[in-house]
GROMACS .gro file of C-alpha atoms in nm:
model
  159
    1UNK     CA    1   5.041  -6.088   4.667
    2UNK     CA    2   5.050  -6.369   4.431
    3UNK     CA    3   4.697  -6.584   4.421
    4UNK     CA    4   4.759  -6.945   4.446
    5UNK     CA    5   4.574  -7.129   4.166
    6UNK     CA    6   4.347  -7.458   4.285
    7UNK     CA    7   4.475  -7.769   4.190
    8UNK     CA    8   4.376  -7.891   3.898
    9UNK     CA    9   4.421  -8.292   4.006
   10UNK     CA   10   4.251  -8.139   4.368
   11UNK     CA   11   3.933  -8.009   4.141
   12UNK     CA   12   3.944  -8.337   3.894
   13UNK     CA   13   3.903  -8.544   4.195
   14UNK     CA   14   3.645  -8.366   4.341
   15UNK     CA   15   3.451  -8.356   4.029
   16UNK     CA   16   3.488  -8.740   4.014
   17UNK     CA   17   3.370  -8.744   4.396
   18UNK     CA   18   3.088  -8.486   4.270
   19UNK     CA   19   2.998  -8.747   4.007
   20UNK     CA   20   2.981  -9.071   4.200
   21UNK     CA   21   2.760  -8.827   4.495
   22UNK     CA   22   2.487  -8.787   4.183
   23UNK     CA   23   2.512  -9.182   4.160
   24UNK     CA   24   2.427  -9.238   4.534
   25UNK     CA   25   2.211  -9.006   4.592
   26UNK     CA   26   1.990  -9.153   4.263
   27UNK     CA   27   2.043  -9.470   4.520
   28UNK     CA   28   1.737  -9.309   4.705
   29UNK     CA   29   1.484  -9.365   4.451
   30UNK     CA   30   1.191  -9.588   4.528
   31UNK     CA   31   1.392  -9.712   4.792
   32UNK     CA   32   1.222  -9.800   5.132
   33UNK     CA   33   1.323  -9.880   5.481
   34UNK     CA   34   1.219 -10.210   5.444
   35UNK     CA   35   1.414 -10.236   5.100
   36UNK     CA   36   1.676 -10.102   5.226
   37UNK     CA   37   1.731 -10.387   5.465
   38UNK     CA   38   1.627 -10.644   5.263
   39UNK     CA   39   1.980 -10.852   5.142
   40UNK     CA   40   2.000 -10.960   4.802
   41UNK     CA   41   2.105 -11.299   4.894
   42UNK     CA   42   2.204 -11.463   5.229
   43UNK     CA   43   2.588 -11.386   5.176
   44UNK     CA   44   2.526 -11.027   5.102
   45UNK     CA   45   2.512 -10.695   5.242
   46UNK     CA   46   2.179 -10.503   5.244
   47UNK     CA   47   2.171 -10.143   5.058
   48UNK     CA   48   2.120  -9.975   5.357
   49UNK     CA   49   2.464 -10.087   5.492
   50UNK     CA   50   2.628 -10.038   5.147
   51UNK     CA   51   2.518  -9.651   5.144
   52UNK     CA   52   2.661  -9.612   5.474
   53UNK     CA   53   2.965  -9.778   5.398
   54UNK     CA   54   3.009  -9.540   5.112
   55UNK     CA   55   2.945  -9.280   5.364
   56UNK     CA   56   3.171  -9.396   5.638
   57UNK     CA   57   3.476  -9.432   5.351
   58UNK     CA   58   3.395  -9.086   5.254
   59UNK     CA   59   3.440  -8.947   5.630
   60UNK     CA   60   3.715  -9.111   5.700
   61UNK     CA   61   3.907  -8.935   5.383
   62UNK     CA   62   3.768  -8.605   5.495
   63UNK     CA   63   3.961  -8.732   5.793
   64UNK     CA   64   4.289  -8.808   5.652
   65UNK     CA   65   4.275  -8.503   5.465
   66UNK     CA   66   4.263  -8.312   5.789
   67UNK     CA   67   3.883  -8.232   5.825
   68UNK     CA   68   3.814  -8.385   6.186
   69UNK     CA   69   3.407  -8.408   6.167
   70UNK     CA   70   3.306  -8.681   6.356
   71UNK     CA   71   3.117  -9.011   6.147
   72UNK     CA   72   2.746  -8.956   6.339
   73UNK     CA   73   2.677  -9.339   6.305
   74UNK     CA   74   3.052  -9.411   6.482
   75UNK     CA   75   3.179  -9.781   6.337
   76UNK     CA   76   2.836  -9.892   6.269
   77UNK     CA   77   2.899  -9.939   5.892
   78UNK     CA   78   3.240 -10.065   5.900
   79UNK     CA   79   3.201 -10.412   5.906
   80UNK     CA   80   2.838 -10.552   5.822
   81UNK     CA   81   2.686 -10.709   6.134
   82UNK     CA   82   2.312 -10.913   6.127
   83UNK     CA   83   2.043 -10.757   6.263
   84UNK     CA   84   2.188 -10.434   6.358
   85UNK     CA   85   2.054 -10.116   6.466
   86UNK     CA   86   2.066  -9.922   6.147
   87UNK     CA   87   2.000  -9.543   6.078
   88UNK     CA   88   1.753  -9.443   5.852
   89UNK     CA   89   1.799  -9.397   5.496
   90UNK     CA   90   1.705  -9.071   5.502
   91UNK     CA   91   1.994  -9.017   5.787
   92UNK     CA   92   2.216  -9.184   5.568
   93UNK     CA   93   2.139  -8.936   5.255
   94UNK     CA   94   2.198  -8.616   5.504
   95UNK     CA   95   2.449  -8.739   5.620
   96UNK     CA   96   2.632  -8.791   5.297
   97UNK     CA   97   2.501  -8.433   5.146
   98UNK     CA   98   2.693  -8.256   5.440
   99UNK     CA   99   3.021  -8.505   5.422
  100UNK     CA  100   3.049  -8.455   5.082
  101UNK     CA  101   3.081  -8.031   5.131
  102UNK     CA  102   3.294  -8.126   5.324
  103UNK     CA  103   3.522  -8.340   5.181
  104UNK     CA  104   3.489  -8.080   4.814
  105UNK     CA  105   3.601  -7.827   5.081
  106UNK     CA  106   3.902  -8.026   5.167
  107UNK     CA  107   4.048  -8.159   4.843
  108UNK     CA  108   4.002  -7.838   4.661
  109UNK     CA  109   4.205  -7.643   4.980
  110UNK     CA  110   4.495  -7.935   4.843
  111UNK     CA  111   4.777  -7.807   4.675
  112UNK     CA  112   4.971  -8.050   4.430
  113UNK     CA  113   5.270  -8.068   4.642
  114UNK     CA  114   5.033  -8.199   4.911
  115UNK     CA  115   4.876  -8.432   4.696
  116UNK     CA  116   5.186  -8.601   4.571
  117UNK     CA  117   5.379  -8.570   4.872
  118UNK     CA  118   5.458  -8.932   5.073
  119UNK     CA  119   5.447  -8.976   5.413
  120UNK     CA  120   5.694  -9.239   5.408
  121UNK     CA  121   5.928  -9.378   5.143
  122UNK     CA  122   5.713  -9.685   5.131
  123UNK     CA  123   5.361  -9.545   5.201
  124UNK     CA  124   5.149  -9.420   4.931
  125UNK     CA  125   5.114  -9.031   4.818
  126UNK     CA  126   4.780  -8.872   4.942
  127UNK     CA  127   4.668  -8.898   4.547
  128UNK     CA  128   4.717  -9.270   4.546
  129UNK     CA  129   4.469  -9.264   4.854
  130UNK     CA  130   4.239  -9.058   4.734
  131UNK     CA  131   4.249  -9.249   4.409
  132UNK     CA  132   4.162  -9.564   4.608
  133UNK     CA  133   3.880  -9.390   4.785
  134UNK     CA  134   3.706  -9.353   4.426
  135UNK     CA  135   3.793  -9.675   4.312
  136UNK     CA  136   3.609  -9.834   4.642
  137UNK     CA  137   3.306  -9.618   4.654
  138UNK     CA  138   3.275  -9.670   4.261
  139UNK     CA  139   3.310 -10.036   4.388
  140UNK     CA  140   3.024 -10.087   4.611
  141UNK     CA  141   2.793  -9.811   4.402
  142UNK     CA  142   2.863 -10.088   4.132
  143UNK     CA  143   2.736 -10.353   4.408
  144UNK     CA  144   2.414 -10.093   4.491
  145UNK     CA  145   2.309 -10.120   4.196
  146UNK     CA  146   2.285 -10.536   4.156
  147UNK     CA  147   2.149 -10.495   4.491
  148UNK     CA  148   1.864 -10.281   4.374
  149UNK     CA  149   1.807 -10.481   4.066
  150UNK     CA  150   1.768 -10.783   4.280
  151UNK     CA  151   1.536 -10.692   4.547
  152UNK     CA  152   1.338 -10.563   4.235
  153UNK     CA  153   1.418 -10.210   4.187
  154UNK     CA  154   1.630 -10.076   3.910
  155UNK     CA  155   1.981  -9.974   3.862
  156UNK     CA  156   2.061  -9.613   3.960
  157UNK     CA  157   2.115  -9.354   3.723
  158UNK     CA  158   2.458  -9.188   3.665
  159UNK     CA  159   2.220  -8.845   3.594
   0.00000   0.00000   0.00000
């Protein structure tokens, strides 16, 4: 019986996943619940939305890549809303230790064929996705951190 070998692209985008998890989970640091929903400015969202935003983006590719666990805070932290019932931030950071097993789980079980394969002619190949799912969680890790910095706390650490 022949072993099938990971996927290298399936293990570099995990790593990168792996990576930007350190990031947000340095999010936690000095942060409180009232921080947390403090917003930077009056046009902004609050960190406590933007870490379960990153969360939320993170279930739903565990979704499209076949996983099928259920978001526990449901569309909450899909589209900001004022003076919501939030969960905690120490929800939030269990939350996101257990999604991300999960998702690791999922990419590395990816084969290359899988990854490049297309749906559709003109829909984009499950790497393209999971390429954009990076790009928008580095995205709003980047906002985090002027978030932080403004309500007087500093950037996070990528260590």
């Amino acid at each position: 019986m022949i072993e099938q070998k990971t996927s290298v692209k399936a293990e570099l985008l995990s790593s990168m996943f792996e990576f930007q998890g350190k990031i947000f989970d340095n999010a936690f640091e000095n942060l409180t619940e009232e921080l947390a929903l403090k917003c930077p400015s009056e046009h902004s969202n609050h960190s406590n939305w933007l870490l379960g935003h990153i969360l939320h983006s993170r279930y739903m590719l565990a979704n499209m890549l076949g996983d099928g666990t259920i978001n526990p805070f449901g569309e909450i932290y899909w589209k900001s809303i004022e003076n919501g019932d939030y969960p905690t931030i120490n929800e939030i950071s269990k939350s996101f230790a257990k999604a991300g097993r999960e998702l690791k789980e999922k990419l590395l079980g990816t084969s290359d064929a899988e990854l490049e394969a297309k749906p559709a002619p003109d829909k984009p190949a499950l790497i393209d996705i999971v390429s954009f799912f990076l790009y928008h969680e580095a995205y709003h890790l980047g906002q985090l951190g002027y978030a932080r910095k403004i309500i007087g706390l500093e950037a996070m650490k990528s260590h």
